[in-house]
XYZ file of C-alpha atoms in Angstrom:
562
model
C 0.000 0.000 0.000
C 2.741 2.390 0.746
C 4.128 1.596 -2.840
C 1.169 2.337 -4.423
C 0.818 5.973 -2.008
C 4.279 6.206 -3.410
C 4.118 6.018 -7.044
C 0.723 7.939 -7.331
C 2.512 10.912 -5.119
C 5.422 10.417 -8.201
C 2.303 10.651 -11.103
C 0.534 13.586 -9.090
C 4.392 15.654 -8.869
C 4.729 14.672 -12.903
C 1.329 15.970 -13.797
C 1.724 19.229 -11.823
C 4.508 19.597 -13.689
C 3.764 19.099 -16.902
C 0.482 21.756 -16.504
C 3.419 24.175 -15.579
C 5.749 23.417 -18.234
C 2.728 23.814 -20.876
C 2.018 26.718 -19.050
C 4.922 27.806 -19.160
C 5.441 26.745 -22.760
C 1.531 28.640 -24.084
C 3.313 32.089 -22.454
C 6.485 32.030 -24.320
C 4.835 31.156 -27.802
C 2.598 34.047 -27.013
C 5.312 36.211 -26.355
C 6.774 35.709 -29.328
C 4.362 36.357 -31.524
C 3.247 39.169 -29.503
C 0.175 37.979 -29.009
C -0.267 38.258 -25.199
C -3.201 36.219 -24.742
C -3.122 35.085 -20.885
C -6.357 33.851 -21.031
C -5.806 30.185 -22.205
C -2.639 30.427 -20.082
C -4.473 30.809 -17.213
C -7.080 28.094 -18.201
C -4.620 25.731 -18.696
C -2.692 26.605 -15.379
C -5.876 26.327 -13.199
C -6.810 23.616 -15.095
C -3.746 21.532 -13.847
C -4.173 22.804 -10.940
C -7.756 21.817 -10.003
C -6.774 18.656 -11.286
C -3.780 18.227 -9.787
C -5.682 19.060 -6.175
C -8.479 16.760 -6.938
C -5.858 13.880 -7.622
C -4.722 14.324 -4.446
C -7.607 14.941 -2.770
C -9.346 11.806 -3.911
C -6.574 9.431 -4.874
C -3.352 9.788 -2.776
C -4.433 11.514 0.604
C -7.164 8.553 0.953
C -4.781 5.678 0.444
C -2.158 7.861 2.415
C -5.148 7.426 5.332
C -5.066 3.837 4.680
C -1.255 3.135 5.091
C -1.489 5.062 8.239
C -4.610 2.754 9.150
C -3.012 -0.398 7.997
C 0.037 0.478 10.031
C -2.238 1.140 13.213
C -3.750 -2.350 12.311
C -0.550 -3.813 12.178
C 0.466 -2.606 15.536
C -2.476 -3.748 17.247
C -4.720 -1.010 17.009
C -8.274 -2.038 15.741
C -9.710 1.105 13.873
C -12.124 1.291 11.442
C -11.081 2.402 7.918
C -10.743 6.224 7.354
C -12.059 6.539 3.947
C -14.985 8.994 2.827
C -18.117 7.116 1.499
C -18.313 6.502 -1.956
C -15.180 4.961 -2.774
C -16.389 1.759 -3.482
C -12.812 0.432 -4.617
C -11.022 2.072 -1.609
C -13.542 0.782 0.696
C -13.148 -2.852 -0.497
C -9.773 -2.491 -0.283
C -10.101 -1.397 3.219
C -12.640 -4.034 3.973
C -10.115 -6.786 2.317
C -7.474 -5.388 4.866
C -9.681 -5.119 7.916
C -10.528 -9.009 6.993
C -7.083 -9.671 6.326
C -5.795 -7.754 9.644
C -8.810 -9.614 11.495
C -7.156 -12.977 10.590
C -4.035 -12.073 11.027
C -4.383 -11.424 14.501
C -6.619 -14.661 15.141
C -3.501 -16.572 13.428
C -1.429 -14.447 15.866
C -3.919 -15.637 18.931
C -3.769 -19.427 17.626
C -0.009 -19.092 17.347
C 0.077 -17.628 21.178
C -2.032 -20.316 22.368
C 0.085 -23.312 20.339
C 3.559 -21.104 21.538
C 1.623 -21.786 25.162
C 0.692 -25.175 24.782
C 4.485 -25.860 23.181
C 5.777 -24.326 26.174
C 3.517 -26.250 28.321
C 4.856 -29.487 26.567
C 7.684 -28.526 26.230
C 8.178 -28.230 30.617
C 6.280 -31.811 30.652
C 8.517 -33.617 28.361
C 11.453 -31.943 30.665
C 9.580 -33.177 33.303
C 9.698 -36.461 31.714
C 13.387 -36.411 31.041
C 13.943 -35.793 34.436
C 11.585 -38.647 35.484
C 13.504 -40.655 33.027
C 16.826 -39.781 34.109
C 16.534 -41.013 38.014
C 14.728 -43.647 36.524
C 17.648 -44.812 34.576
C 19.933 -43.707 37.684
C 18.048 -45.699 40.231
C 18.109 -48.998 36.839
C 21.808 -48.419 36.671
C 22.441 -48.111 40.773
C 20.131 -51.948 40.884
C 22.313 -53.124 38.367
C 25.472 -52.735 40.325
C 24.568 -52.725 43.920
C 22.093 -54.505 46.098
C 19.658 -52.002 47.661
C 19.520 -53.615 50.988
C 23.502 -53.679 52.085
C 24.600 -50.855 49.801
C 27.139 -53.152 48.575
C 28.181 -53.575 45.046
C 26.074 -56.703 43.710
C 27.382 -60.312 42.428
C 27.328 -58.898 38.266
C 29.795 -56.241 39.647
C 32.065 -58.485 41.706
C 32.055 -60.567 38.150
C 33.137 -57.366 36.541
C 35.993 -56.643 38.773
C 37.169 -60.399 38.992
C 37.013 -60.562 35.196
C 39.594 -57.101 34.929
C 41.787 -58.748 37.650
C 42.115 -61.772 35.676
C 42.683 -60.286 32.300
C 44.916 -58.046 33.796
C 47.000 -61.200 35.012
C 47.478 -60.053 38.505
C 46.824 -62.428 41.739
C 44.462 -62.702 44.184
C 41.508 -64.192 45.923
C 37.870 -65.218 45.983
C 36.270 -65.803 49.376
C 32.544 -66.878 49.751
C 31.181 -66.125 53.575
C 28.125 -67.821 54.718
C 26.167 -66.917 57.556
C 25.513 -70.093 59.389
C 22.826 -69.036 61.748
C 20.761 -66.715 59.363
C 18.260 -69.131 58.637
C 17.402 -69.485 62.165
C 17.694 -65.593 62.817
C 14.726 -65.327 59.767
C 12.577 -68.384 61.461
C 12.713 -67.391 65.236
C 12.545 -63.597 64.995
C 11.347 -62.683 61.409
C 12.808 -61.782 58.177
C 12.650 -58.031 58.689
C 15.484 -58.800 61.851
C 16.997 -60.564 59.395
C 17.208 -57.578 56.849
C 18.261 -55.407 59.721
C 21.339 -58.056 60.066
C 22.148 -57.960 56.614
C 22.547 -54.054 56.104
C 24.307 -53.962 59.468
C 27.151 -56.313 58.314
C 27.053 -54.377 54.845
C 27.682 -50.909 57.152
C 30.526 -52.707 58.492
C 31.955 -54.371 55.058
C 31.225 -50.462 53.763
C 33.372 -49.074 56.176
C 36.689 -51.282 54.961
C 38.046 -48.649 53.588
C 41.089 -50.498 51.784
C 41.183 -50.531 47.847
C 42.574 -53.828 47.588
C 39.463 -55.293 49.650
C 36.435 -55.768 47.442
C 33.122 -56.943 49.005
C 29.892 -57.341 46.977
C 26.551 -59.229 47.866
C 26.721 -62.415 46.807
C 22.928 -63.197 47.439
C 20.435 -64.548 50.278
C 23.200 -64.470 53.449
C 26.074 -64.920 51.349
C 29.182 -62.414 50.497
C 31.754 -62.214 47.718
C 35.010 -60.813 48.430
C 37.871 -60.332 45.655
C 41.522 -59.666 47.503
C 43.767 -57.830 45.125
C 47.122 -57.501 44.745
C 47.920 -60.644 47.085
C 50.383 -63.437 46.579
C 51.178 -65.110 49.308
C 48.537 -67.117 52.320
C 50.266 -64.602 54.557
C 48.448 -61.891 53.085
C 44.998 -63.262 52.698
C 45.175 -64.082 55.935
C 46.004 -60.269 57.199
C 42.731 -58.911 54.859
C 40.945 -61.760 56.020
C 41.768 -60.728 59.805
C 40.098 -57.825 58.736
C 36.825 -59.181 57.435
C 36.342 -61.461 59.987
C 36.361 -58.871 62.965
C 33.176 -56.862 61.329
C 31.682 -60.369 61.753
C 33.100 -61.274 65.378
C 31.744 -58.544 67.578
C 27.911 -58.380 68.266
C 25.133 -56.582 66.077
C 22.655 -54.526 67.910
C 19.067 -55.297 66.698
C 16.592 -53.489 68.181
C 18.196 -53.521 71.835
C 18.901 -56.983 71.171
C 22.377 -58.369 70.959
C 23.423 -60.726 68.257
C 26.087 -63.125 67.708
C 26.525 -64.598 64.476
C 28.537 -67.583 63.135
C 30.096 -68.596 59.435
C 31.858 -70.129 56.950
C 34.624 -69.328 54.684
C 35.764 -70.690 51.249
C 38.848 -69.437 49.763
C 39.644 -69.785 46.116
C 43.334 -68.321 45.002
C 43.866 -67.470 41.212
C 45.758 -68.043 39.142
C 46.787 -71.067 40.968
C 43.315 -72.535 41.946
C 42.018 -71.411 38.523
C 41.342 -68.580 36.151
C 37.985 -68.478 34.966
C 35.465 -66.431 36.547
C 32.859 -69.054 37.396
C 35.777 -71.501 38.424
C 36.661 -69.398 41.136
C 33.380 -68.836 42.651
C 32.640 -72.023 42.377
C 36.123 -73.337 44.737
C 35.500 -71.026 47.146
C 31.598 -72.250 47.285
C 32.897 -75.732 47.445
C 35.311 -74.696 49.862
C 32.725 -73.284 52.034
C 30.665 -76.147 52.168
C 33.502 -78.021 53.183
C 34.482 -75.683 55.713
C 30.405 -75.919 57.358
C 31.308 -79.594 58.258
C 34.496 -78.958 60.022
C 34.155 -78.659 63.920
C 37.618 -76.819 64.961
C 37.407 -73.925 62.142
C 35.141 -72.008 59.872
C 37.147 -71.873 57.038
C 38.891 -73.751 54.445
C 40.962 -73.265 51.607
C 40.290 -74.890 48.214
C 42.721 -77.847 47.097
C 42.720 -80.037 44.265
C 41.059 -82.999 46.060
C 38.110 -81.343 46.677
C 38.367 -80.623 42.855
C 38.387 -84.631 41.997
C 34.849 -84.301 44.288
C 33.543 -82.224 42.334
C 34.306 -84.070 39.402
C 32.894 -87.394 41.282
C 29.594 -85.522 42.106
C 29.409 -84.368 39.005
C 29.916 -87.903 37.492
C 27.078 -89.530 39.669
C 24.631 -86.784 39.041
C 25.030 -87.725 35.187
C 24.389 -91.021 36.535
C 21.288 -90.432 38.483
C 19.932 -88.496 35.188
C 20.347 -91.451 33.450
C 18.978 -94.002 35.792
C 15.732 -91.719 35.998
C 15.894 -92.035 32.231
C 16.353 -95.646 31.339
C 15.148 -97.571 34.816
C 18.547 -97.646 36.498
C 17.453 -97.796 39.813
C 15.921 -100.566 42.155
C 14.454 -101.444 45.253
C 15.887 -103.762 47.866
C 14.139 -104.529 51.471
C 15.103 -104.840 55.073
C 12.899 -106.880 57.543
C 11.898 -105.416 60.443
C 10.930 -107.868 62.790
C 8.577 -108.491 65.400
C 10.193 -109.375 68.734
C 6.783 -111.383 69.881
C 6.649 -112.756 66.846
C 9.492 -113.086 65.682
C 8.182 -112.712 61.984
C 8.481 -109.512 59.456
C 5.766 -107.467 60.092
C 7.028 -104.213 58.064
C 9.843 -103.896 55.198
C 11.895 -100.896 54.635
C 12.667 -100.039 50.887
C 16.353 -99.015 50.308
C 17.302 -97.370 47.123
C 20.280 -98.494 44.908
C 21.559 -98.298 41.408
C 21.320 -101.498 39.186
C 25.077 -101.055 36.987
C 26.827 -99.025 39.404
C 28.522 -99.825 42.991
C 27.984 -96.471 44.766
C 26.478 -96.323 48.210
C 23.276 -94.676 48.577
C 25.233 -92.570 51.387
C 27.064 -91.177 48.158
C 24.713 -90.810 45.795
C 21.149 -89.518 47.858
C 23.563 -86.336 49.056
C 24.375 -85.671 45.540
C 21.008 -86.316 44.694
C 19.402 -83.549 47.544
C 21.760 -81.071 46.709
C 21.173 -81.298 42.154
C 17.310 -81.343 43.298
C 17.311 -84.771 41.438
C 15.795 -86.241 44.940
C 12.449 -85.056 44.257
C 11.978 -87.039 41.062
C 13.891 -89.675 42.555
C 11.796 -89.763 45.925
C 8.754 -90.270 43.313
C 10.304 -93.136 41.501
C 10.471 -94.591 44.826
C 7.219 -93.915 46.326
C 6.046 -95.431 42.575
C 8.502 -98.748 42.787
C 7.082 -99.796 46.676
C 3.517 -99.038 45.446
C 3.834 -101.562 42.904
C 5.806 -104.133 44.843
C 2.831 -104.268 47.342
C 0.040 -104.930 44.128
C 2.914 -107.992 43.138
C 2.871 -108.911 46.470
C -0.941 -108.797 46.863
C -1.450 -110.526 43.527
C 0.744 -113.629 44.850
C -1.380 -113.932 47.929
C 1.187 -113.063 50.007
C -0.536 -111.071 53.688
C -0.354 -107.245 53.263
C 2.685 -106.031 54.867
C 3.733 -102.782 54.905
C 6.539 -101.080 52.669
C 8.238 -98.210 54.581
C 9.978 -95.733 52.278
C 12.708 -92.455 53.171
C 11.272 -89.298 52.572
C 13.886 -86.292 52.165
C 14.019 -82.678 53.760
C 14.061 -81.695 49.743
C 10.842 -83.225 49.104
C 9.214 -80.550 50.903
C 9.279 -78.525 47.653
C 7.474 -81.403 45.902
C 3.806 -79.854 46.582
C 2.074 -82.003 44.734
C 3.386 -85.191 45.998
C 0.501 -86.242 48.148
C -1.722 -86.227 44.913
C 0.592 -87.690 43.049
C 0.970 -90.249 45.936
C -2.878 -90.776 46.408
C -2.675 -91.279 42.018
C -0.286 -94.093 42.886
C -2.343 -95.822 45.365
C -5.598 -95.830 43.519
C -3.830 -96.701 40.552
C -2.280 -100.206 41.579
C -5.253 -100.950 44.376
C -3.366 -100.448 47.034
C -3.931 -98.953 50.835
C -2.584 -96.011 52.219
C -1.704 -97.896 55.861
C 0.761 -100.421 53.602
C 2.462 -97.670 52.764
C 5.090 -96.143 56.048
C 6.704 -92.771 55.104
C 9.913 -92.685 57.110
C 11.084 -88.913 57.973
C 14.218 -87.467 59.829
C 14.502 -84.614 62.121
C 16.075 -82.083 59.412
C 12.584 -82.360 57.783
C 11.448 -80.823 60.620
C 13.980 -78.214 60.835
C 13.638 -77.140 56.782
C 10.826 -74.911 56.743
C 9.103 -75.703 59.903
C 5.139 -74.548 59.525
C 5.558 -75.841 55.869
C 7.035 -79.245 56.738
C 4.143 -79.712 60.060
C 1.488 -79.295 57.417
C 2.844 -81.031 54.417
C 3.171 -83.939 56.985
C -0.191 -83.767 58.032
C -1.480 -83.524 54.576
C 0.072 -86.769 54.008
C -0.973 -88.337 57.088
C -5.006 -87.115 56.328
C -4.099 -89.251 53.162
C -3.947 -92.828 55.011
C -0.285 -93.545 54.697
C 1.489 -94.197 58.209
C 4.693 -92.019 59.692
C 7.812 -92.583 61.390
C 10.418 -90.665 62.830
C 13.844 -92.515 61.504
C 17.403 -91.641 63.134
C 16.288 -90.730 66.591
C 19.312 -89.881 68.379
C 21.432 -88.374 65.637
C 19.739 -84.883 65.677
C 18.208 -82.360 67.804
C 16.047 -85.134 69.562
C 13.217 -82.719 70.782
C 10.355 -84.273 72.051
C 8.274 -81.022 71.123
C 7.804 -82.332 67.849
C 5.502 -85.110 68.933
C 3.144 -83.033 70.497
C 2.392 -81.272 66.825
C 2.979 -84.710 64.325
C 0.989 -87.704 64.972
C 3.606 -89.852 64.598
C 3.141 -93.849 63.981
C 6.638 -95.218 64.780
C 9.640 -94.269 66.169
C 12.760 -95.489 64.891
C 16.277 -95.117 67.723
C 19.763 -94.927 65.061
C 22.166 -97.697 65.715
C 24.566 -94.982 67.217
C 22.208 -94.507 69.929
C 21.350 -97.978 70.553
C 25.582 -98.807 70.485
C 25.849 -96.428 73.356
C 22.850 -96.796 75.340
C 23.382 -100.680 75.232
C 26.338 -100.548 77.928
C 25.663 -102.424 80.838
C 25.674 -98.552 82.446
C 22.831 -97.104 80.637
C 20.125 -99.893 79.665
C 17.770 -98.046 81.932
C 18.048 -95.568 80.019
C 17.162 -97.081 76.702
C 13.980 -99.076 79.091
C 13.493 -95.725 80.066
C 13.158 -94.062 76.285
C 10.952 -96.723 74.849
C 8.672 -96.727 78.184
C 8.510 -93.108 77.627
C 7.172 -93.578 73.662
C 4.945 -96.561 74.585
C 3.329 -94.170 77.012
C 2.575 -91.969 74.049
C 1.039 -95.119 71.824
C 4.254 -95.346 69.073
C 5.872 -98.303 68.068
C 9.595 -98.555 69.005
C 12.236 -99.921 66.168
C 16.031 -100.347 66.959
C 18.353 -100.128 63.971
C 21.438 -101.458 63.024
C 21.547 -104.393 65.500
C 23.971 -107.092 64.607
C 25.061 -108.659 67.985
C 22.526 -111.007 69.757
C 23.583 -109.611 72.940
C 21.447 -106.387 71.826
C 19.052 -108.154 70.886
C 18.289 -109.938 74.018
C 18.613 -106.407 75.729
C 16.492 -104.786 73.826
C 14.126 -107.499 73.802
C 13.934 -107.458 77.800
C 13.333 -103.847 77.802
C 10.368 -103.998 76.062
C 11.437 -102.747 72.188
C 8.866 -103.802 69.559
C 10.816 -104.354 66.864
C 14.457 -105.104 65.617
C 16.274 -104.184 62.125
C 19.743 -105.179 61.336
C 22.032 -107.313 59.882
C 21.628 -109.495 63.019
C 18.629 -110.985 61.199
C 19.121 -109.809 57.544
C 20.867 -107.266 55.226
C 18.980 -105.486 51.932
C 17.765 -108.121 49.792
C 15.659 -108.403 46.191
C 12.052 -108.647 46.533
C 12.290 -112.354 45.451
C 14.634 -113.374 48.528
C 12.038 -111.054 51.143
C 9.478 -113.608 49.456
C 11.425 -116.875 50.741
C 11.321 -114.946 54.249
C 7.931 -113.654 53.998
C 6.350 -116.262 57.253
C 10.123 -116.531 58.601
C 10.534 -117.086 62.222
C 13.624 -115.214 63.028
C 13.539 -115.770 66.853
């Protein structure tokens, strides 16, 4: 518009001055001929003139107006349009620009309210980032520490074991156990027990030596990677170390603990130099070091290297048996000291083509978890050896079967047991289940009901190895027990001429609360004859018979053994 204000302003100054110049131009050629004529002169000049004024009048000073206006409009100000009526052209224009200005500043409101909701966004995706980035720094703290000790995690110690190695330097992997912690969770709660846990990591956090590395290891178990150590002298002076945050007593809500554990010591690069090697020798060592009576902690040596190779060799075994029928059942007479006949037989588990004890093998079999398929296998074997002995004719005798600590975990079992049964026609009551104290201990509430879940189901319950554990008498008073069995060590010392009352006195004591009393691992008649005066029900041993096949127990089915 200004442009347009311009160039007219340019036509109006040329036409002015061309009236003047033809003006001018009229006078001279009058002049000369001497014919001074000023009247069309001055009709010409006023002529230009009056046109010249209405050109401006009409033309430029309105759209001069309407730059003016459209600049106002531009700047905010909302005016109408100060053109004179009539100018149809002008006023459209005007209109056009009072449209055009109207849109321009809705565009201008839409663009404020889109700047506002950008900006809006724009502080929730920050937001967001933020959210994102402790987020990612609380991901990245789990990943590398354990959020209940503080301490640096087991996929860290991995880390720094893996440098140390690569690296080629020496050192050590030890593997601490807390002996006691399951009994801490079971006796005052698992929330003492986390209390326990981030206590010792305070303590393992406050080591402050750079060649001591401590990380979680998982459960009540710790990692720790000594660095920069050769010789035994100087594990020993970080151990020294370690071990006093252990040694002194935790403070647990005004109470005063003491705890106890195990160590497992793994050296590298002379023990080995794999990661998982090491962890494993210490763990190994560890376990070791839980049996030992006079210290709690062991280093790892090559034989218990060849054990791990034998383990490892008869749980490839046990695989296969489960696979291809490797396994059978033998049986042990218990007999009847009125009698003198078999009343009950115990099963006893062995391998068909191998010669390993059972006192080898069942270990290797709790600790792989192969015990649960295993203790199935078994319950499934005596099941059907009481149908073949039913379908001969043969008096139902009961089949008493071992039931491990490990089985626990086997929740279905008592279906799968009550399958069985049903299955092959036979009665619960032929069927004894034979438990040992540790069941008792693993899990306590759990174990109390899964054993009276199985004893709603019909099948009968003894307590074997009485005399090798804890011996509480609280648990009969919560498992209706059928039969108690004494172990042979407890019969060999309570046998002396100096403490057969005491053995009268023990089975007395059970007969007065309505079990059945069963000595083991009698071989001497002597015992026999002493037990048999004192009032024991029934005797197992090699005195009368070892393990045999099912077909020899059937030639000593009716035996009189007294």
């Amino acid at each position: 518009m200004k442009k347009i204000s311009k160039d007219l302003n340019r036509i109006y100054f040329v036409l002015v001055f061309t009236f003047l110049i033809s003006t001018f131009g009229l006078f001279l050629y009058y002049s000369m001929n001497n014919q001074l004529n000023f009247l069309p002169v001055i009709i010409i000049f006023l002529t230009g003139i009056y046109v010249a004024r209405y050109f401006s009048i009409k033309m430029i000073r309105p759209l001069d107006k309407i730059t003016v206006w459209a600049d106002r409009l531009a700047d905010g100000y909302n005016e109408a349009c100060p053109v004179n009526p009539g100018y149809e052209e002008l006023n459209t224009i005007s209109d056009s620009l009072k449209k055009l200005a109207e849109k321009i500043e809705h565009k201008e409101k839409e663009l404020d309210q889109k700047e506002q909701e950008i900006m809006i966004s724009s502080q929730q995706i920050k937001s967001y980032n933020d959210e994102v980035t402790k987020l990612n720094k609380k991901l990245e703290y789990r990943t590398l520490y354990d959020p209940l000790t503080k301490l640096p995690n087991r996929r860290q110690f991995i880390n720094n074991l893996k440098t140390e190695l690569q690296a080629g330097r020496s050192g050590a992997v030890i593997l601490i156990d807390l002996d006691n912690f399951k009994e801490v969770n079971d006796t005052l709660g698992h929330v003492y027990g986390d209390i326990l846990l981030s206590q010792i990591g305070n303590r393992f956090l406050d080591l402050n030596d750079s060649n001591i590395f401590i990380a979680r290891y998982g459960g009540d178990e710790f990692l720790i990677l000594l660095k920069n150590v050769v010789k035994i002298d100087e594990v020993e002076r970080y151990l020294k170390s370690v071990e006093n945050c252990l040694n002194s007593s935790f403070n647990i809500n005004d109470d005063l603990l003491n705890i106890e554990y195990s160590i497992g010591i793994a050296l590298f690069p002379e023990d080995a130099e794999k990661t998982y090697d090491l962890i494993t020798f210490a763990d190994t060592a560890m376990h070791r070091a839980k049996g030992l009576f006079d210290q709690n902690k062991l280093y790892y040596n090559d034989r218990m290297f060849q054990e791990l190779i034998k383990k490892k060799e008869i749980r490839e075994l046990l695989k296969d048996a489960l696979r291809n029928d490797g396994f059978k059942l033998v049986y042990q007479p218990q007999i009847n000291l009125k009698s003198g006949k078999a009343d009950t037989f115990e099963a006893l588990l062995r391998l068909k083509d191998e010669d390993i004890s059972p006192g080898e093998f069942i270990s290797v079999a709790e600790e792989s978890n192969l015990i649960i398929d295993i203790g199935r296998w078994v319950t499934e074997a005596a099941i059907i050896q009481l149908a073949e002995w039913q379908s001969k004719g043969l008096e139902p005798k009961p089949i008493s079967i071992n039931f491990s600590a490990k089985q626990l975990n086997d929740l279905s079992y008592v279906d799968f047991l009550n399958d069985k049964l049903k299955k092959h026609g036979v009665t619960a009551d032929l069927l004894e289940i034979e438990i040992t104290e540790t069941v008792l201990l693993e899990k306590k509430d759990k174990s109390i009901s899964f054993l009276n879940k199985l004893k709603k189901s019909g099948v009968k319950i003894s307590l074997d190895d009485f005399g090798t554990g804890y011996s509480s008498l609280s648990y009969l008073t919560y498992i209706e027990l059928d039969k108690i069995k004494f172990d042979r060590s407890l019969n060999h010392k309570f046998l002396q001429d100096n403490y057969t009352d005491t053995m009268a006195g023990l089975i007395s004591l059970f007969h007065s609360m309505n079990l059945v009393v069963v000595a083991e691992g009698i071989e001497e008649k002597e015992n026999f004859q002493k037990l048999s005066d004192r009032g024991c029900d029934y005797i197992q041993g090699y005195l009368f018979s070892r393990p045999v096949s099912p077909a020899a127990i059937e030639k000593i089915y009716d035996h009189n053994f007294i």
